[in-house]
Every structure is written in C-alpha cells, then in structure tokens.
Coordinates of C-alpha atoms in Angstrom, one line a residue:
X151 CA -2.0 10.7 -0.5
X152 CA -1.5 11.9 -4.0
X153 CA -3.7 9.3 -5.6
X154 CA -5.7 6.5 -4.1
X155 CA -4.6 2.9 -4.9
X156 CA -1.3 4.0 -6.5
X157 CA 1.8 1.9 -5.9
X158 CA 3.8 3.4 -3.1
X159 CA 6.9 1.4 -4.1
X160 CA 10.0 3.4 -4.7
X161 CA 12.0 6.4 -3.9
X162 CA 12.1 9.3 -6.3
X163 CA 14.7 8.5 -8.9
X164 CA 12.0 6.7 -10.9
X165 CA 9.9 9.8 -11.2
X166 CA 10.4 12.3 -13.9
X167 CA 12.9 9.9 -15.4
X168 CA 15.9 12.0 -16.5
X169 CA 17.7 9.3 -18.3
X170 CA 21.0 11.2 -18.5
X171 CA 21.2 11.2 -14.7
X172 CA 20.8 7.5 -14.3
X173 CA 23.7 5.7 -12.8
X174 CA 25.7 3.2 -14.9
X175 CA 26.6 0.2 -12.8
X176 CA 29.6 -2.1 -13.2
X177 CA 27.1 -4.9 -13.7
X178 CA 23.6 -5.0 -15.1
X179 CA 20.9 -3.4 -13.2
X180 CA 18.4 -6.2 -13.6
X181 CA 18.8 -10.0 -13.6
X182 CA 16.4 -11.9 -15.8
X183 CA 14.4 -14.5 -14.0
X184 CA 15.1 -16.9 -16.8
X185 CA 18.7 -17.0 -15.7
X186 CA 17.8 -18.3 -12.3
X187 CA 17.6 -21.9 -11.3
X188 CA 14.0 -23.1 -10.9
X189 CA 12.4 -23.2 -7.5
X190 CA 9.7 -25.6 -6.4
X191 CA 6.3 -24.7 -5.0
X192 CA 5.0 -21.2 -4.4
X193 CA 8.4 -19.5 -3.8
X194 CA 11.3 -18.2 -5.9
X195 CA 14.8 -18.0 -4.4
X196 CA 17.2 -15.5 -5.8
X197 CA 20.9 -15.3 -4.9
X198 CA 22.3 -11.9 -4.2
X199 CA 25.7 -10.8 -2.8
X200 CA 27.2 -14.1 -1.9
X201 CA 30.8 -13.4 -2.5
X202 CA 33.1 -11.1 -0.5
X203 CA 33.8 -9.2 -3.7
X204 CA 30.1 -8.5 -4.4
X205 CA 29.5 -7.5 -0.8
X206 CA 32.4 -5.0 -0.9
X207 CA 31.3 -3.6 -4.2
X208 CA 27.8 -2.9 -2.9
X209 CA 29.1 -1.4 0.4
X210 CA 31.3 0.9 -1.7
X211 CA 28.5 1.8 -4.1
X212 CA 26.1 3.2 -1.4
X213 CA 28.1 6.1 -0.2
X214 CA 26.6 8.7 2.1
X215 CA 26.2 11.0 -0.9
X216 CA 24.6 8.2 -3.0
X217 CA 22.0 7.4 -0.3
X218 CA 21.2 11.1 0.2
X219 CA 20.6 11.4 -3.5
X220 CA 17.6 9.0 -3.4
X221 CA 15.2 11.8 -2.3
X222 CA 12.3 13.5 -4.0
X223 CA 13.4 16.6 -6.0
X224 CA 11.8 19.8 -4.9
X225 CA 11.0 18.8 -1.4
X226 CA 12.3 21.1 1.4
X227 CA 15.4 20.1 3.3
X228 CA 14.6 17.4 5.9
X229 CA 14.2 18.2 9.6
X230 CA 17.5 17.4 11.2
X231 CA 17.9 14.9 14.1
X232 CA 16.1 17.0 16.7
X233 CA 13.6 14.7 18.3
X234 CA 13.7 16.9 21.4
X235 CA 12.1 19.7 19.3
X236 CA 9.5 17.6 17.5
X237 CA 5.9 18.6 18.3
X238 CA 4.5 17.1 21.5
X239 CA 2.2 14.4 20.2
X240 CA 0.5 11.4 21.9
X241 CA 1.9 8.5 19.9
X242 CA -1.0 6.3 21.0
X243 CA -3.6 8.4 19.1
X244 CA -4.5 8.1 15.4
X245 CA -2.4 10.1 13.0
X246 CA -2.3 10.0 9.2
X247 CA 1.4 10.9 9.1
X248 CA 4.2 12.4 11.3
X249 CA 7.8 12.0 12.2
X250 CA 8.5 9.2 14.7
X251 CA 10.1 11.1 17.6
X252 CA 9.9 8.5 20.4
X253 CA 13.5 7.4 20.0
X254 CA 15.0 5.1 17.3
X255 CA 13.4 1.8 16.2
X256 CA 16.6 0.0 15.4
X257 CA 14.9 -2.9 13.6
X258 CA 13.2 -0.7 10.9
X259 CA 15.4 0.8 8.2
X260 CA 15.8 2.0 4.7
X261 CA 16.4 -0.5 1.9
X262 CA 18.3 0.9 -1.0
X263 CA 18.5 -0.9 -4.4
X264 CA 18.9 -0.4 -8.1
X265 CA 16.0 -1.3 -10.4
X266 CA 15.6 -1.3 -14.2
X267 CA 13.7 1.2 -16.2
X268 CA 12.8 0.3 -19.7
X269 CA 11.9 3.3 -21.9
X270 CA 9.3 3.3 -24.7
X271 CA 12.0 2.6 -27.2
X272 CA 13.3 -0.4 -25.4
X273 CA 16.3 1.3 -23.8
X274 CA 17.4 -0.1 -20.4
X275 CA 18.4 2.4 -17.6
X276 CA 19.4 1.5 -14.0
X277 CA 17.8 3.7 -11.4
X278 CA 18.6 4.0 -7.7
X279 CA 15.6 3.8 -5.4
X280 CA 14.6 3.0 -1.8
X281 CA 11.9 1.2 0.2
X282 CA 11.5 0.4 3.9
X283 CA 12.2 -3.0 5.6
X284 CA 12.2 -4.6 9.0
X285 CA 14.2 -7.2 10.9
X286 CA 11.8 -9.9 12.1
X287 CA 11.8 -13.1 14.0
X288 CA 9.1 -15.6 14.7
X289 CA 9.3 -16.5 18.5
X290 CA 8.5 -20.1 17.7
X291 CA 11.1 -20.3 15.0
X292 CA 13.6 -17.5 15.6
X293 CA 15.9 -16.1 13.1
X294 CA 19.0 -13.8 13.4
X295 CA 19.2 -12.6 9.9
X296 CA 15.8 -12.3 8.3
X297 CA 14.3 -9.0 7.0
X298 CA 10.8 -8.5 5.5
X299 CA 9.8 -6.0 2.8
X300 CA 7.5 -5.7 -0.2
X301 CA 7.9 -7.9 -3.2
X302 CA 7.9 -4.9 -5.6
X303 CA 11.0 -3.6 -3.7
X304 CA 13.1 -6.5 -4.9
X305 CA 11.6 -7.5 -8.2
X306 CA 10.0 -5.3 -10.9
X307 CA 8.1 -5.7 -14.1
X308 CA 9.6 -2.9 -16.3
X309 CA 8.5 -4.1 -19.7
X310 CA 5.3 -3.1 -21.3
X311 CA 2.9 -5.4 -23.0
X312 CA 2.0 -2.9 -25.7
X313 CA 4.5 -0.1 -25.4
X314 CA 2.1 2.0 -23.3
X315 CA 2.9 3.2 -19.8
X316 CA 0.9 1.5 -17.1
X317 CA 0.5 -1.8 -19.0
X318 CA 3.3 -3.9 -17.5
X319 CA 4.2 -7.3 -18.9
X320 CA 4.0 -9.4 -15.7
X321 CA 5.6 -12.4 -17.4
X322 CA 9.0 -10.6 -17.7
X323 CA 10.3 -9.8 -14.2
X324 CA 13.7 -8.3 -13.4
X325 CA 15.4 -8.7 -10.0
X326 CA 16.7 -5.5 -8.4
X327 CA 20.4 -5.3 -7.7
X328 CA 22.7 -3.6 -5.2
X329 CA 20.3 -4.3 -2.3
X330 CA 21.6 -2.6 0.9
X331 CA 19.8 -2.3 4.2
X332 CA 20.5 0.5 6.7
X333 CA 18.6 -0.2 9.9
X334 CA 17.7 2.9 11.9
X335 CA 18.7 5.2 9.0
X336 CA 18.4 8.9 9.9
X337 CA 19.6 11.9 8.0
X338 CA 22.2 9.9 6.1
X339 CA 23.6 8.2 9.3
X340 CA 24.1 4.5 9.7
X341 CA 23.9 4.1 13.5
X342 CA 23.8 0.2 13.2
X343 CA 25.9 0.1 10.0
X344 CA 24.7 -1.3 6.7
X345 CA 24.0 -4.9 5.5
X346 CA 24.1 -6.6 2.2
X347 CA 21.6 -9.3 1.1
X348 CA 22.7 -12.9 0.7
X349 CA 19.4 -14.3 -0.7
X350 CA 16.1 -12.8 -1.7
X351 CA 12.9 -14.8 -1.5
X352 CA 9.5 -13.9 -3.0
X353 CA 6.3 -15.6 -3.9
X354 CA 5.9 -17.1 -7.4
X355 CA 2.5 -15.4 -7.6
X356 CA 4.2 -12.0 -7.4
X357 CA 7.4 -12.7 -9.3
X358 CA 5.7 -14.3 -12.3
X359 CA 2.4 -12.6 -12.1
X360 CA 2.7 -9.3 -10.2
X361 CA -0.1 -10.4 -7.8
X362 CA -0.4 -7.5 -5.3
X363 CA -2.1 -9.9 -2.9
X364 CA 1.3 -11.6 -2.6
X365 CA 3.4 -8.5 -2.5
X366 CA 5.8 -9.7 0.2
X367 CA 9.5 -10.6 0.2
X368 CA 12.0 -12.0 2.7
X369 CA 15.7 -11.2 2.7
X370 CA 18.4 -13.4 4.3
X371 CA 21.1 -10.9 5.2
X372 CA 24.8 -11.3 5.2
X373 CA 26.6 -10.6 8.6
X374 CA 28.1 -7.2 9.3
X375 CA 31.7 -6.6 8.4
X376 CA 32.7 -7.6 11.9
X377 CA 30.7 -10.9 11.7
X378 CA 27.6 -10.0 13.6
X379 CA 24.1 -11.2 12.5
X380 CA 21.8 -8.3 11.9
X381 CA 19.3 -9.2 14.7
X382 CA 22.2 -9.3 17.2
X383 CA 22.8 -5.6 16.3
X384 CA 19.2 -4.3 15.9
X385 CA 17.0 -6.7 17.7
X386 CA 13.9 -7.9 15.8
X387 CA 10.2 -7.3 15.7
X388 CA 7.9 -10.3 16.2
X389 CA 6.2 -11.6 13.0
X390 CA 2.9 -13.5 12.8
X391 CA 1.4 -15.4 9.9
X392 CA -2.2 -16.1 8.9
X393 CA -3.4 -13.7 11.6
X394 CA -7.0 -12.7 11.3
X395 CA -7.4 -8.9 10.7
X396 CA -10.5 -7.1 11.7
X397 CA -12.1 -3.6 11.3
X398 CA -10.9 -1.2 14.0
X399 CA -7.8 -3.1 15.1
X400 CA -5.4 -0.4 16.1
X401 CA -2.4 -0.6 13.8
X402 CA 0.9 1.3 13.3
X403 CA 2.7 1.7 10.0
X404 CA 6.2 2.9 9.5
X405 CA 8.1 4.1 6.5
X406 CA 10.8 6.3 5.0
X407 CA 8.6 8.1 2.6
X408 CA 10.4 10.2 0.0
X409 CA 7.2 11.6 -1.5
X410 CA 4.6 13.1 0.9
X411 CA 1.6 13.1 -1.4
X412 CA -0.1 16.3 -2.2
X413 CA 0.9 18.4 0.9
X414 CA 4.7 17.7 0.6
X415 CA 5.4 17.8 4.3
X416 CA 8.9 18.9 5.2
X417 CA 9.9 15.5 6.7
X418 CA 8.9 13.4 3.7
X419 CA 12.3 13.2 2.0
X420 CA 13.2 9.7 3.0
X421 CA 15.7 11.0 5.6
X422 CA 13.5 10.5 8.7
X423 CA 11.3 7.6 9.8
X424 CA 7.6 8.5 9.5
X425 CA 4.6 6.7 10.9
X426 CA 0.8 6.5 10.7
X427 CA -1.4 4.9 13.3
X428 CA -5.1 4.2 13.5
X429 CA -7.9 1.7 13.2
X430 CA -7.4 -0.9 10.5
X431 CA -9.9 -1.1 7.6
X432 CA -10.2 -3.4 4.7
X433 CA -9.1 -2.0 1.3
X434 CA -12.0 -1.9 -1.0
X435 CA -10.1 -0.7 -4.0
X436 CA -8.1 -2.1 -5.6
X437 CA -9.5 -5.5 -4.7
X438 CA -7.0 -8.3 -4.1
X439 CA -7.3 -11.9 -2.9
X440 CA -6.7 -12.0 0.0
X441 CA -7.9 -8.5 0.7
X442 CA -5.4 -6.0 1.8
X443 CA -5.7 -4.0 5.0
X444 CA -4.5 -0.6 6.1
X445 CA -5.0 2.7 8.0
X446 CA -5.5 6.3 7.0
X447 CA -2.1 7.5 5.9
X448 CA -0.4 10.2 3.8
X449 CA 3.0 8.6 3.4
X450 CA 3.9 8.0 -0.2
X451 CA 6.7 6.5 -2.3
X452 CA 9.6 5.0 -0.3
X453 CA 7.4 3.8 2.5
X454 CA 6.6 0.6 0.6
X455 CA 7.8 -2.5 2.5
X456 CA 7.4 -0.7 5.8
X457 CA 5.9 -2.8 8.7
X458 CA 2.3 -2.8 9.8
X459 CA 2.3 -3.7 13.5
X460 CA -0.3 -4.6 16.0
X461 CA 0.1 -4.8 19.8
X462 CA 2.7 -2.1 19.3
X463 CA 4.2 -0.4 22.4
X464 CA 5.4 3.2 21.6
X465 CA 7.6 3.2 24.7
X466 CA 9.7 0.3 23.6
X467 CA 9.2 0.5 19.8
X468 CA 8.2 -3.1 19.6
X469 CA 5.1 -5.0 18.3
X470 CA 4.1 -7.8 15.9
X471 CA 4.4 -7.4 12.2
X472 CA 1.3 -8.6 10.4
X473 CA 1.8 -7.0 7.0
X474 CA 4.0 -4.6 4.9
X475 CA 3.0 -1.6 2.9
X476 CA 2.1 -2.6 -0.7
X477 CA 0.2 0.3 -2.2
X478 CA -2.3 3.1 -1.6
X479 CA -5.9 1.9 -1.3
X480 CA -9.4 3.1 -0.4
X481 CA -11.0 2.2 2.9
X482 CA -14.5 1.2 3.7
X483 CA -15.6 4.9 4.0
X484 CA -13.8 6.1 0.9
X485 CA -10.7 7.3 2.7
X486 CA -7.2 7.0 1.3
X487 CA -5.3 4.3 3.2
X488 CA -1.9 2.7 3.1
X489 CA -2.6 -0.9 2.4
X490 CA -0.6 -4.0 3.3
X491 CA -0.7 -7.5 1.9
X492 CA -1.8 -10.2 4.4
X493 CA 0.8 -12.6 5.6
X494 CA -0.4 -16.0 4.4
X495 CA 1.0 -19.6 4.5
X496 CA 3.2 -18.7 1.6
X497 CA 4.6 -15.8 3.6
X498 CA 5.5 -18.3 6.4
X499 CA 7.2 -20.5 3.8
X500 CA 9.3 -17.5 2.6
X501 CA 10.3 -16.8 6.2
X502 CA 11.2 -20.4 6.9
X503 CA 13.3 -20.6 3.7
X504 CA 15.1 -17.3 4.6
X505 CA 15.7 -18.5 8.2
X506 CA 17.3 -21.7 6.9
X507 CA 19.8 -19.7 4.8
X508 CA 22.3 -19.8 7.7
X509 CA 25.3 -17.6 7.1

C-alpha cells in the first residue's frame, strides 16, 4: 500500500486534480446537508434518485465510456476477462492482493458517483469517482434492495478549515450525486445491469463529524428498469451486526481498486474485482472508537466500501459481511492493512431504515 493509514476512498479522478477535465453536470455535484430535512437519532437520511426523470438522467450519465474513464492514469491496460488464464492460486490461502478468478460474485460491484472538489480559492468542481459496494440481507430481517458501502463513498467533507490541504472542515458535509451501482462489474460490462439509488443513509457521527469509526452507509436501491429488486437479480451476502472480531479470524476483503499502491499491479485499474485474504488484526493506527479491523492488503483507492467477509466459501462466493473497507491502517506487527469499520448498533439501525424504504 502506498501509505499506511491513508484513506482508500475514491477512484482516480480526484488525484492530480486537472480542473479543466472535470465534468460539468446538469445539476450541482454536491447537496448541502443544511438543505436536507432533519433526521432523528444517530442516522441521517438523504433522498437520491426518486423520480423517473432523475433515474433516467443518471442511467444516461454513466455510459460505458464514462465508467471506463474512472481509472488511474498511467496504469497499464487491465487484464481482460480471461479467468481461465489467471494464475492457479489457492483462494483459501492468505494473499495481500490478486484478481478474483473463481467466477463472478454477483452481489459485489462498483459504485460510481460524482463528488465535489473545492480548490484552495473556493472554486467548486464536480469529479467522477468510484468505490465498491455489496448487496446484503440480514437473514432475520431480509431485504431485497439494500446495499452497504463506506460513508465516505456517499458524503464528503471538501471544505478546509484553514485553507490548507488535509485539514477538512467536518462541519460542512456535501452529499455525493449521480450514484450508480453496477453489480458484478467487469471490464466495463454490466452483466446484471445498473441500479440507481433511491435513498442514502449514513450515521450522524460520520456525516456531521467525519468519524472514521462510523464510516458506513446503506443504500436503498431503485428497482431495475424491468421492475426487479436488486437482490432478485444478484442474490445477497449475509450481514451481521455487533459481531465480536478477534485476532487471527480468517477474513476476505474485496474491491475494485483503481490504484494499486506502490507496485501498480496490472489489474489495479478498477476494471476487475480484486481480493485480499488472511488473518484479521486490529488496526493500531489510526486509532478509532470502536477499533477498526483488517488484513494485510495492497489494494488502494476505489476499494473503499468493499466487503470484509467471514465464513466465506470461495466455491460459492458467499459469506457474512462484518465490515466495509474504510482506510489503510497499521496492524499489530506494523504491517499495512486494509481496515474496516465495525458494524455497530447504529449500523443495524441504518440497515433497518434502508430495508423499510420499500420501493
């Protein structure tokens, strides 16, 4: 990983910041939190594409070319869809990063969105980015339309407290726009189609304070253009809340990384699903409350929001999601890890609210 405890959040268009290349959208790239109706308790509910016109606009915005453009400049062309020629690897052994070649995992996909960049002079610039997200369902309270990702994949804090980079004003959040989820994304293809977001839900601790210990969001998805709920199309991973994590627990992490850290592996362009697997360790830096957990991993930007699964079966591609990638961290032995926020009672509340947003 390029730098321990760096935020893994977004695809590449944020890097280098060539303002002239930024896309100009028909509507604003960020929606001020102040414009939203107040939400009670620990959660904030944000309406997204709720009208047919908005849904059609977003579907038209994310063309194949537009999605392909959200890659890291300078990275070699991605490996094409040739799982039969991928290196023979035991997917049950630890790895700090590789292409997932055991067949598609339909419930995991690439989440595209437009966020707001504020330059040092106060200029506002919309930028196209991507994260990773997963269709989930709690067996005790099933849902057909809920997707989990990281909080920083749906809301950002682009303003600076003092005009200096790296000093975000957490009190001035902006919601990302043009959210579009492509489950099973591979080399620009949409094997299960694409889905717009009806409602975004995030914890108040993250939205209003940028608390990385609460870096989780839930999305209530709109049905497909032919009326199917997303879980009917992709299936869903199980999700568990308030689950005790422990050192050595074998964990899988998945993501569409568009920046492969220092080694720039050929597959790290966001076009193929990557994975890491290994014993879990508590993140010792940065310190969060509750502590984040992760495994040794070289995946970088774009993998944020990707699922961390336990009890995962490589043969079926199914397991239980117990966290989502939040940021790079440092493990107990000083190793670079991909850290996830722990699913708390507030995460359960987010899920329940998303589940109740029946379409």
